[in-house]
Amino acid sequence: QVQLVQSGAEVKKPGASVKVSCKASGYTFTGHYIHWVRQAPGQGLEWMGLINPNTGDTKYAQKFQGRVTMPRDTSINTAYMELSRLTSDDTAVYYCARESLWPAFDIWGQGTMVTVSS
Amino acid sequence: DIQMTQSPSSLTASVGDRVTITCRASQSISTFLNWYQQKPGNAPKLLIYAASSLQSGVPSRFSGSGSGTDFTLTISSLQPEDFATYYCQQSYSTPRTFGQGTKVEIK
């Protein structure tokens, strides 16, 4: 079936970087944008950016410009989100999501908890 | 950036009640409006896309309406499994902004 499977929970120290993976299966990986959304504990959903897996083109939220990259590896149908210079404010669950032909997020990964703590 | 404002932030309702949640965009977004349901510990789930189209597998008690700047999600008869947080999202432009969420709790 169509699914996105993310990598496991991470604990990082302030100033470090984290890289979360999102493996797609059950559909043509290059046919749909992948978005990244995060959710801090008890808070709402925050859009971080997107990648076009076909071209590698990316677009990032202004808030994360210079601190986030979203590469992909089409040989293994996997998208990544790397966030650098982590602070405690980056403690959150990070989700990848597939964008459907109508721009909506129809398939979501299970989420990856990233904890930033000294 | 387009700002999305939901109301109310929370509501308390009983099983069988009709529930309405509203979402307002800071500028016209045509019908590029989606609704998601999120239960604790789970990823969001797409309920409604294009303002009024029901995602496959979603019960027909959920419906959406609106265009331009004002939108509504309606649950015609609230069921126990509907107690959750609901988010609207605009897909007219990037950043793909979300509303702040509406938590639906049991009375």
Coordinates of C-alpha atoms in Angstrom, one line a residue:
Chain A
Q1 CA 0.0 0.0 0.0
V2 CA 0.9 3.6 -0.4
Q3 CA 3.0 4.7 2.7
L4 CA 5.7 6.9 4.0
V5 CA 8.0 5.4 6.7
Q6 CA 10.2 7.7 8.7
S7 CA 13.3 7.1 10.7
G8 CA 13.3 6.7 14.4
A9 CA 13.4 9.1 17.3
E10 CA 16.5 11.3 17.8
V11 CA 18.1 13.0 20.8
K12 CA 20.5 15.8 20.0
K13 CA 22.5 18.4 21.9
P14 CA 22.0 22.1 21.2
G15 CA 24.1 23.2 18.2
A16 CA 24.0 19.8 16.6
S17 CA 22.3 18.7 13.4
V18 CA 19.6 16.1 12.7
K19 CA 18.7 14.2 9.6
V20 CA 15.3 12.5 9.3
S21 CA 14.5 10.1 6.5
C22 CA 11.2 9.4 4.8
K23 CA 11.0 6.3 2.6
A24 CA 8.1 6.1 0.1
S25 CA 6.5 2.9 -1.2
G26 CA 3.5 1.9 -3.2
Y27 CA 3.6 4.8 -5.6
T28 CA 5.9 6.6 -8.1
F29 CA 8.2 8.5 -5.8
T30 CA 9.0 11.1 -8.4
G31 CA 5.4 11.8 -9.2
H32 CA 4.5 13.7 -6.0
Y33 CA 6.0 16.5 -3.9
I34 CA 7.1 15.7 -0.4
H35 CA 6.5 18.3 2.3
W36 CA 7.9 18.5 5.8
V37 CA 5.8 19.7 8.7
R38 CA 6.7 19.8 12.4
Q39 CA 4.7 19.9 15.6
A40 CA 6.1 21.1 18.9
P41 CA 4.7 19.5 22.0
G42 CA 1.1 20.6 22.6
Q43 CA 1.3 23.0 19.6
G44 CA -0.1 23.2 16.1
L45 CA 1.3 22.2 12.7
E46 CA 4.1 24.2 11.1
W47 CA 5.1 23.9 7.5
M48 CA 8.8 23.7 6.9
G49 CA 9.3 23.2 3.2
L50 CA 9.0 20.9 0.2
I51 CA 10.9 19.0 -2.4
N52 CA 10.0 18.0 -5.9
P53 CA 11.5 14.5 -5.9
N54 CA 11.6 14.5 -9.7
T55 CA 13.8 17.6 -10.1
G56 CA 15.3 18.0 -6.7
D57 CA 13.9 21.6 -6.5
T58 CA 13.1 22.7 -3.0
K59 CA 11.3 25.6 -1.3
Y60 CA 11.7 26.4 2.4
A61 CA 9.8 28.4 4.9
Q62 CA 11.5 31.7 5.5
K63 CA 11.9 30.8 9.2
F64 CA 14.2 27.9 8.3
Q65 CA 16.2 29.3 5.4
G66 CA 19.9 28.7 5.8
R67 CA 19.3 26.1 8.5
V68 CA 17.4 23.3 6.6
T69 CA 18.0 21.2 3.6
M70 CA 15.7 18.7 2.0
P71 CA 17.5 16.4 -0.4
R72 CA 16.3 13.1 -1.9
D73 CA 17.7 9.8 -3.2
T74 CA 15.5 8.6 -6.0
S75 CA 17.4 5.2 -6.2
I76 CA 15.9 4.3 -2.8
N77 CA 12.7 6.4 -3.0
T78 CA 13.7 8.4 0.1
A79 CA 13.5 12.0 1.1
Y80 CA 15.4 13.6 3.9
M81 CA 15.1 16.7 6.1
E82 CA 18.3 18.0 7.7
L83 CA 18.1 20.7 10.3
S84 CA 21.2 22.3 11.7
R85 CA 22.1 24.5 14.7
L86 CA 19.5 22.9 16.8
T87 CA 18.0 24.6 19.9
S88 CA 15.5 23.5 22.4
D89 CA 12.8 25.3 20.3
D90 CA 13.4 22.6 17.6
T91 CA 12.1 19.9 19.9
A92 CA 9.1 18.5 18.0
V93 CA 7.6 15.7 16.0
Y94 CA 8.7 16.0 12.4
Y95 CA 6.4 14.6 9.7
C96 CA 6.8 14.1 6.0
A97 CA 3.7 14.2 3.8
R98 CA 2.9 13.5 0.2
E99 CA 1.1 16.1 -1.8
S100 CA -1.7 14.7 -3.9
L101 CA -2.6 15.9 -7.4
W102 CA -4.9 18.4 -5.8
P103 CA -2.5 20.2 -3.4
A104 CA -3.4 18.4 -0.2
F105 CA -1.3 16.2 2.0
D106 CA -3.0 12.8 1.5
I107 CA -0.3 10.5 2.9
W108 CA 1.7 11.2 6.1
G109 CA 4.6 9.5 7.7
Q110 CA 4.3 8.3 11.2
G111 CA 6.3 11.1 12.6
T112 CA 9.8 11.3 14.1
M113 CA 10.3 12.8 17.5
V114 CA 13.4 15.0 17.8
T115 CA 14.4 16.1 21.2
V116 CA 17.0 18.8 21.7
S117 CA 18.5 18.7 25.2
S118 CA 21.8 19.3 26.9
Chain B
D1 CA 2.3 34.7 3.8
I2 CA -1.4 33.8 4.0
Q3 CA -2.7 33.6 7.6
M4 CA -5.3 31.1 8.5
T5 CA -7.6 31.7 11.5
Q6 CA -9.8 29.0 12.9
S7 CA -12.7 29.4 15.4
P8 CA -13.4 28.3 18.0
S9 CA -10.1 27.1 19.4
S10 CA -11.9 24.5 21.3
L11 CA -15.5 23.3 21.8
T12 CA -17.3 20.8 23.9
A13 CA -20.1 18.7 22.3
S14 CA -22.1 15.6 22.8
V15 CA -22.4 12.5 20.7
G16 CA -25.0 13.2 18.0
D17 CA -24.5 17.0 18.0
R18 CA -24.0 18.9 14.8
V19 CA -20.6 20.7 15.0
T20 CA -19.3 23.5 12.8
I21 CA -15.8 24.8 12.7
T22 CA -14.9 27.9 10.7
C23 CA -11.6 28.9 9.0
R24 CA -10.8 32.4 7.6
A25 CA -7.9 33.2 5.2
S26 CA -6.2 36.5 5.2
Q27 CA -6.6 36.8 1.5
S28 CA -8.7 35.0 -1.2
I29 CA -7.6 31.4 -1.8
S30 CA -10.4 30.3 -4.1
T31 CA -11.1 26.7 -3.0
F32 CA -7.5 25.8 -2.1
L33 CA -8.5 24.8 1.4
N34 CA -8.1 21.4 3.1
W35 CA -9.2 20.0 6.4
Y36 CA -7.3 17.5 8.6
Q37 CA -8.1 15.5 11.7
Q38 CA -5.5 14.7 14.2
K39 CA -5.8 12.4 17.2
P40 CA -3.2 12.3 20.1
G41 CA -0.1 10.5 19.1
N42 CA -1.1 10.2 15.5
A43 CA -0.2 12.0 12.2
P44 CA -2.9 14.2 10.8
K45 CA -5.4 12.6 8.4
L46 CA -6.8 14.4 5.3
L47 CA -10.6 14.7 5.6
I48 CA -11.6 17.3 3.0
Y49 CA -9.7 18.8 0.0
A50 CA -10.6 21.6 -2.4
A51 CA -12.9 23.1 0.3
S52 CA -15.7 20.5 -0.2
S53 CA -14.4 17.3 -1.7
L54 CA -14.5 14.3 0.7
Q55 CA -11.3 12.3 0.8
S56 CA -11.8 8.6 0.0
G57 CA -12.8 6.5 3.0
V58 CA -13.9 9.5 5.1
P59 CA -17.5 9.2 6.5
S60 CA -20.1 11.3 4.8
R61 CA -21.1 13.0 8.1
F62 CA -18.1 15.3 7.4
S63 CA -18.6 18.1 4.9
G64 CA -16.9 21.3 3.9
S65 CA -18.0 24.5 2.2
G66 CA -16.8 27.9 1.3
S67 CA -14.6 29.8 -1.1
G68 CA -12.6 32.9 -1.2
T69 CA -11.7 33.7 2.4
D70 CA -14.4 31.9 4.5
F71 CA -14.7 28.2 5.0
T72 CA -16.6 25.7 7.2
L73 CA -16.1 22.1 8.3
T74 CA -19.3 20.5 9.5
I75 CA -19.8 17.2 11.3
S76 CA -23.5 16.4 11.0
S77 CA -23.7 13.9 13.9
L78 CA -20.7 13.7 16.1
Q79 CA -19.5 10.2 16.8
P80 CA -17.2 9.1 19.7
E81 CA -14.3 8.6 17.2
D82 CA -14.6 12.2 16.1
F83 CA -13.2 13.7 19.2
A84 CA -9.9 15.1 18.0
T85 CA -8.2 18.3 16.8
Y86 CA -9.1 19.7 13.4
Y87 CA -6.8 21.9 11.3
C88 CA -7.5 23.9 8.1
Q89 CA -4.7 24.5 5.6
Q90 CA -4.4 26.6 2.6
S91 CA -2.7 25.1 -0.5
Y92 CA -3.0 28.3 -2.7
S93 CA 0.6 29.2 -2.2
T94 CA 3.7 28.5 -0.2
P95 CA 4.2 28.5 2.7
R96 CA 1.4 26.1 3.1
T97 CA 0.0 27.6 6.3
F98 CA -2.3 25.9 8.8
G99 CA -4.9 27.2 11.1
Q100 CA -4.1 27.0 14.8
G101 CA -6.4 24.0 15.3
T102 CA -9.8 23.4 16.9
K103 CA -10.0 20.8 19.7
V104 CA -13.3 19.0 19.9
E105 CA -13.9 17.5 23.3
I106 CA -16.6 15.4 24.9
K107 CA -19.3 17.1 27.0

